[in-house]
């Protein structure tokens, strides 16, 4: 096997965005899970919910850069995986990008439908939907459902990287890791 192919990696910006997105996901899930552990009325609940929202909007903003990066040439997987694995990989990435776009959009629309402003630092984001309490509950349901599905998607994505590295022994994981 050509050793130069085995060491090809994603561009530094792609790697940085990938691992930054992981840090933001840890923040999103860490805030919401910690918030759920606190007793009703606890002073930190609001801070955690606000941080959850900021991390989520960070994901929403950065995902568009990630999508632009997907247009660039990606390093090949060596040895080349079977077609079915490539197909499953494409579906997984589609689901992850859907998670990173749709979940924050649902939160944004949920707040709009609840008649609440969506502040983002010094800006107030425009309303995407008119106030409607029933619609707000529906958006909340789907936001939480997708958030819970995100645990599985992210876990499967990480497990696949480890499986490819330790079992299949291809360069899938190494392509996203910086040189040592």
Short mmCIF file of C-alpha atoms in Angstrom, two decimals, residues 37-103:
data_model
loop_
_atom_site.label_atom_id
_atom_site.label_comp_id
_atom_site.label_asym_id
_atom_site.label_seq_id
_atom_site.Cartn_x
_atom_site.Cartn_y
_atom_site.Cartn_z
CA UNK A 37 -30.01 17.75 37.39
CA UNK A 38 -30.56 21.04 39.21
CA UNK A 39 -33.60 21.62 41.42
CA UNK A 40 -36.46 23.78 40.18
CA UNK A 41 -35.70 27.50 40.57
CA UNK A 42 -31.92 27.05 40.85
CA UNK A 43 -30.03 30.21 39.82
CA UNK A 44 -27.78 28.36 37.35
CA UNK A 45 -30.67 26.96 35.29
CA UNK A 46 -31.01 30.18 33.27
CA UNK A 47 -27.25 30.49 32.73
CA UNK A 48 -27.04 26.88 31.54
CA UNK A 49 -29.99 27.30 29.18
CA UNK A 50 -28.43 30.48 27.77
CA UNK A 51 -25.08 28.72 27.33
CA UNK A 52 -26.85 25.77 25.70
CA UNK A 53 -28.39 28.20 23.22
CA UNK A 54 -25.07 29.94 22.49
CA UNK A 55 -23.30 26.64 21.88
CA UNK A 56 -26.18 25.50 19.66
CA UNK A 57 -26.08 28.68 17.60
CA UNK A 58 -22.31 28.28 17.33
CA UNK A 59 -22.90 24.84 15.83
CA UNK A 60 -25.49 26.33 13.46
CA UNK A 61 -23.07 29.01 12.26
CA UNK A 62 -20.05 26.72 11.87
CA UNK A 63 -21.93 23.94 10.08
CA UNK A 64 -22.14 26.14 6.99
CA UNK A 65 -18.35 26.40 6.89
CA UNK A 66 -18.17 22.62 7.29
CA UNK A 67 -20.54 22.19 4.35
CA UNK A 68 -18.39 24.48 2.22
CA UNK A 69 -15.39 22.40 3.24
CA UNK A 70 -17.11 19.27 1.99
CA UNK A 71 -16.89 20.72 -1.51
CA UNK A 72 -13.10 20.48 -1.33
CA UNK A 73 -11.25 17.32 -2.29
CA UNK A 74 -11.20 14.92 0.64
CA UNK A 75 -8.36 12.50 1.31
CA UNK A 76 -9.22 8.97 0.22
CA UNK A 77 -9.89 6.13 2.63
CA UNK A 78 -7.17 3.51 2.21
CA UNK A 79 -7.87 0.72 1.63
CA UNK A 80 -11.02 1.75 -0.17
CA UNK A 81 -14.16 0.60 1.68
CA UNK A 82 -16.89 -1.48 0.04
CA UNK A 83 -19.69 0.49 -1.66
CA UNK A 84 -22.20 -0.33 1.09
CA UNK A 85 -19.90 1.18 3.74
CA UNK A 86 -19.43 4.32 1.67
CA UNK A 87 -23.23 4.55 1.36
CA UNK A 88 -23.76 4.15 5.10
CA UNK A 89 -21.08 6.77 5.71
CA UNK A 90 -22.85 9.21 3.40
CA UNK A 91 -26.16 8.61 5.21
CA UNK A 92 -24.50 9.12 8.59
CA UNK A 93 -22.92 12.39 7.50
CA UNK A 94 -26.24 13.55 6.02
CA UNK A 95 -27.94 12.78 9.35
CA UNK A 96 -25.23 14.62 11.32
CA UNK A 97 -25.47 17.69 9.09
CA UNK A 98 -29.25 17.54 9.42
CA UNK A 99 -28.85 17.46 13.20
CA UNK A 100 -26.52 20.48 13.13
CA UNK A 101 -28.90 22.52 10.94
CA UNK A 102 -32.41 21.44 11.91
CA UNK A 103 -32.01 21.25 15.71
#
